[in-house]
Amino acid sequence: MKFMAASISAGYLFKGSDWMEEKKKKNDGLRDAALGVGAQDVVDKFGSASAEYIKGYKGSVDEAGNIISKGLRHISESKVNPDFEYQNLKQQAGFSAERHFVSKENAENIIKGRDIRYSRSNDVGLGNDQRIDVLAVDIDGNPITVNGQPLWSAQMKFCGKYETPQEIKESSEKLAKELAGDKWAKYRGNKVLVPSEQYEHVKKYATEEAQKLHEKAAEFRQNGNFEKAELLEQNARKFEQVAEDVQNSGISSKEAMFLREHAKLATAKYVAETANRAGIEQAKTGAVISATISVSQNIISVIRGEKEIKEALKDTAIDTAKGAGTSYIIGAGGAAIKGVMQTSSNSIFQNLSKTNMPAMIATVSLQVGKSIVRYAKGEINEVELVEELGEKGTGMMAASWGAAIGTAIFPGVGTVIGGMIGYMTSSTIYKSAIQVLQEERVSIERRNKIHALTEAALEAMNKQRRELSILIDNHYKNRQILFEQSFEMIEKSTESNNLELFTTALNNIALEMGKALQFKDFNEFDTFMRNKNMALEF
């Protein structure tokens, strides 16, 4: 009895453990679905930002393969004259810097929710403008103008060496002088974007030069040389204008050269950095969502007596941390996926990138990864792995659809709730379907077992019948004639309605089998019926 009680108790504990494990898996799936749906805004924003870097790399070509807009890829394939390698590379690095500036600024404006975009003058039909390399455009790519002039425009100047601090200082001073000279007078009054390592040097040098010229002009004026003083004042104003015009491009000369020589690697780096920002941004939101879900679940567990308050608080903290980590992966992965889908030449992928599909793909990938790890650890078998993958795939698809409906009804909160409902509904349907399949599979197995048992029983029965026949043949061969005669007598008695003959035949069979009938004829039966003291024997 003790053994049985222990076995039953162990069985219940095992079932309880399975139930708790199943509940945990369900809660994890529900949480991931909510986090995936909740990541849509961040994925949209940072995914579109990532797409800007990819577009900057690809450029654009027409159906015939002609370049419409040069991307980093095209620039990196430019020819280089061995006799002028450094000069060629520096010039091409400047073009790469233009391309990257546009991509970077557009990405930042998308992240910050601004409507202004930037484009190269070549890409908006202005050709190789003498004063403008980049300018402000609207979301559709049309130049934004005020009184016929660009709202914002700039020239880019990436000149000089940059390997040592001395080279940077000398290159910066040379650039300031050239901008203040007559040759580059056309650029004055317009913004000039310079390498980040030169910006402070150029501005400082131009300011100091202007101050020196003003001081010299004052000396000449005091000496009565007004013409020389005016000339110096004009030059001073040129340097002042240079100090005002120069802007930090946010791109170093070294970075520009890296863009020229390693365009693909550089693009991957910027997409990864943007995805990382998306992950960090989403981790904050994910922590809040996970904490909210976990608090609700743990309060219920405490009320039901399934957990102590201390354990519930600990689990909430763990769930919050897990949610932040999961959200980082979903946010970062979703942003990268959206960036790729948005820049695809396939219109289907472009359209899907506008939905919450990228976030769902990232979420499904995360959950699939969890299932594969469980399989690798031996926690689940091949069949359970396939079933988990199926449930997670259908669950996330339903979460995606539910989120779309929830967003239409109540943007924000409705998006998350809709996704959670969609996930739960689909998972329930999928589990029911799997249960039916499992039951059917069990039924088939049971049927096969029963069929096997039946076949075995049939074979045994046939064998026993054969043995019985042999036994009868050996022991009851002499009775065969008697039985045949008796059955003939019974048949004749029924035909002639002869009760005495019928009784005699039955009595012969009974005697042969070792028994005797209580009534040999009708008269004995009639006597029995009239005698109250006689009893019927069975």
Short mmCIF file of C-alpha atoms in Angstrom, two decimals, residues 20-368:
data_model
loop_
_atom_site.label_atom_id
_atom_site.label_comp_id
_atom_site.label_asym_id
_atom_site.label_seq_id
_atom_site.Cartn_x
_atom_site.Cartn_y
_atom_site.Cartn_z
CA MET A 20 3.52 23.71 -14.97
CA GLU A 21 6.01 23.27 -17.82
CA GLU A 22 3.22 23.49 -20.40
CA LYS A 23 1.82 26.57 -18.66
CA LYS A 24 5.27 28.19 -18.64
CA LYS A 25 5.70 27.49 -22.36
CA LYS A 26 2.29 28.96 -23.08
CA ASN A 27 3.06 32.06 -21.01
CA ASP A 28 6.43 32.47 -22.75
CA GLY A 29 4.77 32.21 -26.15
CA LEU A 30 2.09 34.70 -25.14
CA ARG A 31 4.71 37.09 -23.82
CA ASP A 32 6.82 36.81 -26.97
CA ALA A 33 3.74 37.42 -29.13
CA ALA A 34 2.92 40.55 -27.13
CA LEU A 35 6.54 41.73 -27.35
CA GLY A 36 6.66 41.05 -31.08
CA VAL A 37 3.48 43.00 -31.73
CA GLY A 38 4.54 45.76 -29.36
CA ALA A 39 7.78 46.16 -31.31
CA GLN A 40 6.06 47.22 -34.52
CA ASP A 41 6.55 50.98 -34.10
CA VAL A 42 10.23 50.63 -33.22
CA VAL A 43 10.81 48.10 -36.01
CA ASP A 44 9.03 50.35 -38.53
CA LYS A 45 11.06 53.37 -37.53
CA PHE A 46 14.50 51.82 -37.26
CA GLY A 47 13.83 49.38 -40.10
CA SER A 48 13.12 52.25 -42.47
CA ALA A 49 16.26 53.94 -41.17
CA SER A 50 18.28 50.79 -41.93
CA ALA A 51 16.78 50.76 -45.43
CA GLU A 52 18.36 54.16 -46.11
CA TYR A 53 21.84 52.70 -45.68
CA ILE A 54 21.00 49.75 -47.92
CA LYS A 55 19.60 52.08 -50.60
CA GLY A 56 22.75 54.16 -50.27
CA TYR A 57 24.81 51.10 -51.00
CA LYS A 58 22.71 49.78 -53.89
CA GLY A 59 21.98 53.05 -55.69
CA SER A 60 19.50 52.57 -58.52
CA VAL A 61 19.62 51.29 -62.09
CA ASP A 62 17.05 51.10 -64.87
CA GLU A 63 15.83 47.90 -66.55
CA ALA A 64 18.66 48.09 -69.06
CA GLY A 65 21.22 48.18 -66.25
CA ASN A 66 22.11 51.87 -66.67
CA ILE A 67 23.00 53.65 -63.44
CA ILE A 68 20.37 56.22 -62.47
CA SER A 69 21.78 56.98 -59.05
CA LYS A 70 25.26 55.94 -57.99
CA GLY A 71 25.46 53.95 -54.77
CA LEU A 72 28.47 53.12 -52.64
CA ARG A 73 28.77 49.88 -54.56
CA HIS A 74 29.19 51.71 -57.87
CA ILE A 75 31.67 54.19 -56.41
CA SER A 76 33.75 51.38 -54.94
CA GLU A 77 34.00 49.89 -58.44
CA SER A 78 35.42 53.11 -59.93
CA LYS A 79 38.69 52.89 -61.81
CA VAL A 80 41.93 54.10 -60.24
CA ASN A 81 44.96 55.39 -62.16
CA PRO A 82 48.07 53.80 -60.61
CA ASP A 83 50.02 57.04 -61.17
CA PHE A 84 47.46 59.06 -59.20
CA GLU A 85 46.12 56.42 -56.83
CA TYR A 86 45.88 58.59 -53.72
CA GLN A 87 44.28 61.51 -55.54
CA ASN A 88 41.76 59.23 -57.25
CA LEU A 89 40.85 57.44 -54.03
CA LYS A 90 40.49 60.72 -52.13
CA GLN A 91 38.16 62.11 -54.78
CA GLN A 92 36.09 58.93 -54.83
CA ALA A 93 36.04 58.89 -51.02
CA GLY A 94 34.50 62.37 -51.22
CA PHE A 95 31.72 60.99 -53.44
CA SER A 96 31.22 58.15 -50.95
CA ALA A 97 30.96 60.71 -48.16
CA GLU A 98 28.20 62.54 -50.09
CA ARG A 99 26.27 59.32 -50.54
CA HIS A 100 26.68 58.33 -46.90
CA PHE A 101 25.75 61.78 -45.60
CA VAL A 102 22.41 61.54 -47.38
CA SER A 103 21.78 58.02 -46.03
CA LYS A 104 22.77 58.94 -42.48
CA GLU A 105 20.74 62.15 -42.31
CA ASN A 106 17.67 60.49 -43.79
CA ALA A 107 17.99 57.62 -41.33
CA GLU A 108 18.20 60.03 -38.39
CA ASN A 109 15.23 62.07 -39.58
CA ILE A 110 13.15 58.91 -39.92
CA ILE A 111 14.07 57.85 -36.39
CA LYS A 112 13.22 61.30 -35.05
CA GLY A 113 9.96 61.49 -36.99
CA ARG A 114 10.94 64.43 -39.19
CA ASP A 115 9.49 64.87 -42.67
CA ILE A 116 12.56 66.42 -44.28
CA ARG A 117 14.86 64.19 -46.32
CA TYR A 118 18.12 64.85 -48.15
CA SER A 119 19.35 64.01 -51.61
CA ARG A 120 22.35 64.57 -53.83
CA SER A 121 21.86 67.24 -56.49
CA ASN A 122 22.64 64.65 -59.19
CA ASP A 123 19.75 62.48 -58.00
CA VAL A 124 17.04 65.16 -58.27
CA GLY A 125 17.79 66.36 -61.78
CA LEU A 126 20.10 69.26 -60.91
CA GLY A 127 23.12 67.61 -62.48
CA ASN A 128 26.59 68.47 -61.26
CA ASP A 129 25.63 71.77 -59.61
CA GLN A 130 28.63 74.04 -59.01
CA ARG A 131 27.42 75.18 -55.59
CA ILE A 132 25.27 72.34 -54.30
CA ASP A 133 26.19 68.73 -53.63
CA VAL A 134 23.32 67.87 -51.26
CA LEU A 135 19.97 69.55 -50.56
CA ALA A 136 16.73 69.15 -48.62
CA VAL A 137 13.84 67.30 -50.29
CA ASP A 138 10.40 66.15 -49.19
CA ILE A 139 9.40 62.53 -48.51
CA ASP A 140 8.69 62.05 -52.22
CA GLY A 141 12.15 63.30 -53.18
CA ASN A 142 11.14 66.73 -54.50
CA PRO A 143 13.46 69.67 -53.67
CA ILE A 144 12.03 71.95 -50.97
CA THR A 145 12.40 75.59 -52.06
CA VAL A 146 11.66 78.99 -50.55
CA ASN A 147 11.38 81.88 -53.02
CA GLY A 148 12.98 79.69 -55.65
CA GLN A 149 15.96 78.79 -53.48
CA PRO A 150 16.61 75.47 -51.72
CA LEU A 151 15.41 75.39 -48.11
CA TRP A 152 18.75 73.81 -47.19
CA SER A 153 21.74 72.95 -49.35
CA ALA A 154 25.44 72.37 -48.93
CA GLN A 155 28.70 71.74 -50.72
CA MET A 156 30.98 68.95 -49.48
CA LYS A 157 34.74 69.35 -49.35
CA PHE A 158 36.84 66.32 -48.35
CA CYS A 159 40.39 67.46 -49.07
CA GLY A 160 43.84 66.85 -47.67
CA LYS A 161 45.63 64.19 -45.66
CA TYR A 162 44.45 62.81 -42.33
CA GLU A 163 46.92 60.20 -41.11
CA THR A 164 48.59 62.31 -38.38
CA PRO A 165 47.46 65.26 -36.23
CA GLN A 166 49.94 67.50 -38.06
CA GLU A 167 48.55 66.44 -41.44
CA ILE A 168 45.01 67.14 -40.23
CA LYS A 169 46.01 70.61 -38.97
CA GLU A 170 47.82 71.54 -42.19
CA SER A 171 45.00 70.19 -44.39
CA SER A 172 42.43 72.14 -42.36
CA GLU A 173 44.31 75.42 -42.66
CA LYS A 174 44.81 74.90 -46.38
CA LEU A 175 41.08 74.25 -46.80
CA ALA A 176 40.20 77.44 -44.91
CA LYS A 177 42.51 79.49 -47.12
CA GLU A 178 41.07 77.98 -50.29
CA LEU A 179 37.49 78.67 -49.14
CA ALA A 180 38.49 82.28 -48.45
CA GLY A 181 40.24 82.59 -51.84
CA ASP A 182 38.82 83.86 -55.11
CA LYS A 183 38.81 80.42 -56.75
CA TRP A 184 36.16 79.10 -54.34
CA ALA A 185 34.28 82.37 -53.93
CA LYS A 186 31.17 80.68 -55.39
CA TYR A 187 30.83 78.60 -52.25
CA ARG A 188 30.74 81.52 -49.82
CA GLY A 189 27.38 82.15 -48.24
CA ASN A 190 26.47 78.50 -48.68
CA LYS A 191 27.02 75.73 -46.16
CA VAL A 192 30.19 73.71 -46.66
CA LEU A 193 30.36 70.26 -45.10
CA VAL A 194 33.88 69.26 -44.07
CA PRO A 195 35.40 66.12 -42.50
CA SER A 196 34.70 65.83 -38.78
CA GLU A 197 38.40 65.84 -37.87
CA GLN A 198 38.93 69.13 -39.77
CA TYR A 199 35.84 71.04 -38.64
CA GLU A 200 37.19 72.57 -35.41
CA HIS A 201 40.55 73.34 -37.02
CA VAL A 202 38.99 75.10 -40.02
CA LYS A 203 36.61 77.13 -37.88
CA LYS A 204 39.31 78.10 -35.41
CA TYR A 205 41.85 79.00 -38.10
CA ALA A 206 39.34 81.07 -40.09
CA THR A 207 38.26 82.95 -36.96
CA GLU A 208 41.83 83.68 -35.91
CA GLU A 209 42.81 84.78 -39.41
CA ALA A 210 39.85 87.14 -39.55
CA GLN A 211 40.87 88.61 -36.18
CA LYS A 212 44.47 89.10 -37.33
CA LEU A 213 43.36 90.83 -40.54
CA HIS A 214 41.05 93.13 -38.60
CA GLU A 215 43.93 94.12 -36.33
CA LYS A 216 46.25 94.81 -39.29
CA ALA A 217 43.54 96.79 -41.03
CA ALA A 218 43.17 98.94 -37.91
CA GLU A 219 46.93 99.65 -37.95
CA PHE A 220 46.88 100.70 -41.62
CA ARG A 221 43.84 102.85 -41.01
CA GLN A 222 45.61 104.60 -38.15
CA ASN A 223 48.54 105.26 -40.47
CA GLY A 224 46.19 106.72 -43.05
CA ASN A 225 46.44 103.83 -45.53
CA PHE A 226 42.72 103.41 -45.94
CA GLU A 227 42.93 101.51 -49.21
CA LYS A 228 45.14 98.79 -47.70
CA ALA A 229 42.99 98.74 -44.59
CA GLU A 230 39.83 98.17 -46.67
CA LEU A 231 41.49 95.34 -48.58
CA LEU A 232 42.45 93.65 -45.33
CA GLU A 233 38.91 94.14 -43.99
CA GLN A 234 37.49 92.43 -47.08
CA ASN A 235 39.80 89.46 -46.57
CA ALA A 236 38.86 89.37 -42.89
CA ARG A 237 35.16 89.23 -43.82
CA LYS A 238 35.91 86.34 -46.18
CA PHE A 239 37.46 84.32 -43.35
CA GLU A 240 34.54 85.24 -41.09
CA GLN A 241 32.19 83.92 -43.75
CA VAL A 242 34.22 80.73 -43.97
CA ALA A 243 33.97 80.25 -40.20
CA GLU A 244 30.21 80.74 -40.49
CA ASP A 245 29.76 78.50 -43.56
CA VAL A 246 31.69 75.41 -42.48
CA GLN A 247 29.58 72.64 -41.01
CA ASN A 248 30.58 69.35 -39.48
CA SER A 249 29.57 66.58 -41.87
CA GLY A 250 29.71 64.01 -39.08
CA ILE A 251 31.93 61.89 -41.32
CA SER A 252 35.70 61.64 -40.96
CA SER A 253 38.14 61.38 -43.85
CA LYS A 254 39.13 57.95 -42.57
CA GLU A 255 35.49 56.84 -42.56
CA ALA A 256 34.99 58.20 -46.07
CA MET A 257 37.97 56.16 -47.30
CA PHE A 258 36.58 53.06 -45.57
CA LEU A 259 33.26 53.64 -47.37
CA ARG A 260 35.14 53.83 -50.66
CA GLU A 261 37.26 50.71 -50.13
CA HIS A 262 34.83 48.53 -48.13
CA ALA A 263 31.38 49.66 -49.18
CA LYS A 264 29.54 46.45 -48.34
CA LEU A 265 31.19 45.98 -44.95
CA ALA A 266 30.57 49.62 -44.06
CA THR A 267 26.88 49.31 -44.98
CA ALA A 268 26.53 46.17 -42.85
CA LYS A 269 28.13 48.06 -39.97
CA TYR A 270 25.65 50.96 -40.17
CA VAL A 271 22.66 48.61 -40.48
CA ALA A 272 23.91 46.68 -37.44
CA GLU A 273 24.38 49.89 -35.45
CA THR A 274 20.85 51.01 -36.32
CA ALA A 275 19.47 47.59 -35.41
CA ASN A 276 21.32 47.80 -32.09
CA ARG A 277 19.65 51.15 -31.35
CA ALA A 278 16.29 49.57 -32.19
CA GLY A 279 17.02 46.72 -29.81
CA ILE A 280 17.94 49.06 -26.96
CA GLU A 281 14.85 51.20 -27.61
CA GLN A 282 12.57 48.16 -27.67
CA ALA A 283 14.16 46.60 -24.60
CA LYS A 284 12.78 49.48 -22.53
CA THR A 285 9.25 48.91 -23.83
CA GLY A 286 9.63 45.14 -23.58
CA ALA A 287 10.57 45.37 -19.92
CA VAL A 288 7.36 47.29 -19.20
CA ILE A 289 5.17 44.87 -21.20
CA SER A 290 6.80 41.81 -19.60
CA ALA A 291 6.52 43.27 -16.13
CA THR A 292 2.82 44.03 -16.67
CA ILE A 293 2.05 40.53 -17.94
CA SER A 294 4.17 38.85 -15.25
CA VAL A 295 2.62 40.88 -12.41
CA SER A 296 -0.88 39.88 -13.56
CA GLN A 297 0.03 36.19 -13.87
CA ASN A 298 1.88 36.07 -10.56
CA ILE A 299 -0.92 37.83 -8.66
CA ILE A 300 -3.31 35.13 -9.88
CA SER A 301 -0.80 32.43 -8.86
CA VAL A 302 -0.52 33.94 -5.36
CA ILE A 303 -4.31 34.15 -5.01
CA ARG A 304 -4.65 30.50 -6.05
CA GLY A 305 -1.99 29.48 -3.57
CA GLU A 306 0.36 28.26 -6.28
CA LYS A 307 3.14 30.67 -5.25
CA GLU A 308 4.37 32.58 -2.25
CA ILE A 309 4.65 36.37 -2.54
CA LYS A 310 8.46 36.19 -2.35
CA GLU A 311 8.57 33.67 -5.20
CA ALA A 312 6.12 35.75 -7.28
CA LEU A 313 8.27 38.87 -6.86
CA LYS A 314 11.37 36.93 -7.88
CA ASP A 315 9.63 35.48 -10.94
CA THR A 316 8.37 38.93 -11.94
CA ALA A 317 11.91 40.31 -11.83
CA ILE A 318 13.18 37.38 -13.92
CA ASP A 319 10.34 37.75 -16.44
CA THR A 320 11.03 41.48 -16.74
CA ALA A 321 14.72 40.87 -17.45
CA LYS A 322 13.87 38.12 -19.94
CA GLY A 323 11.34 40.40 -21.62
CA ALA A 324 13.93 43.14 -22.01
CA GLY A 325 16.40 40.68 -23.54
CA THR A 326 13.78 39.16 -25.83
CA SER A 327 12.61 42.61 -26.90
CA TYR A 328 16.16 43.63 -27.75
CA ILE A 329 16.47 40.64 -30.10
CA ILE A 330 13.05 41.27 -31.65
CA GLY A 331 13.68 45.00 -32.07
CA ALA A 332 17.17 44.60 -33.52
CA GLY A 333 16.31 41.61 -35.70
CA GLY A 334 13.03 43.11 -36.87
CA ALA A 335 14.69 46.40 -37.86
CA ALA A 336 17.36 44.61 -39.91
CA ILE A 337 14.77 42.36 -41.57
CA LYS A 338 12.53 45.30 -42.43
CA GLY A 339 15.46 47.18 -43.91
CA VAL A 340 16.24 44.29 -46.25
CA MET A 341 12.58 43.70 -47.18
CA GLN A 342 11.92 47.40 -47.81
CA THR A 343 14.80 47.68 -50.28
CA SER A 344 14.00 44.43 -52.06
CA SER A 345 13.30 44.60 -55.79
CA ASN A 346 10.34 42.28 -55.16
CA SER A 347 7.15 44.32 -54.64
CA ILE A 348 5.69 41.59 -52.42
CA PHE A 349 8.51 41.98 -49.91
CA GLN A 350 8.24 45.76 -50.14
CA ASN A 351 4.54 45.60 -49.28
CA LEU A 352 5.11 43.11 -46.45
CA SER A 353 7.76 45.42 -44.99
CA LYS A 354 4.97 47.96 -44.38
CA THR A 355 3.16 45.53 -42.06
CA ASN A 356 4.28 44.08 -38.73
CA MET A 357 5.65 41.04 -40.57
CA PRO A 358 9.35 41.90 -39.93
CA ALA A 359 8.76 41.97 -36.16
CA MET A 360 6.84 38.69 -36.36
CA ILE A 361 9.62 37.06 -38.41
CA ALA A 362 12.14 38.13 -35.77
CA THR A 363 9.87 36.79 -33.00
CA VAL A 364 9.29 33.47 -34.75
CA SER A 365 13.04 33.14 -35.36
CA LEU A 366 13.65 33.72 -31.66
CA GLN A 367 11.09 31.10 -30.63
CA VAL A 368 12.33 28.62 -33.21
#
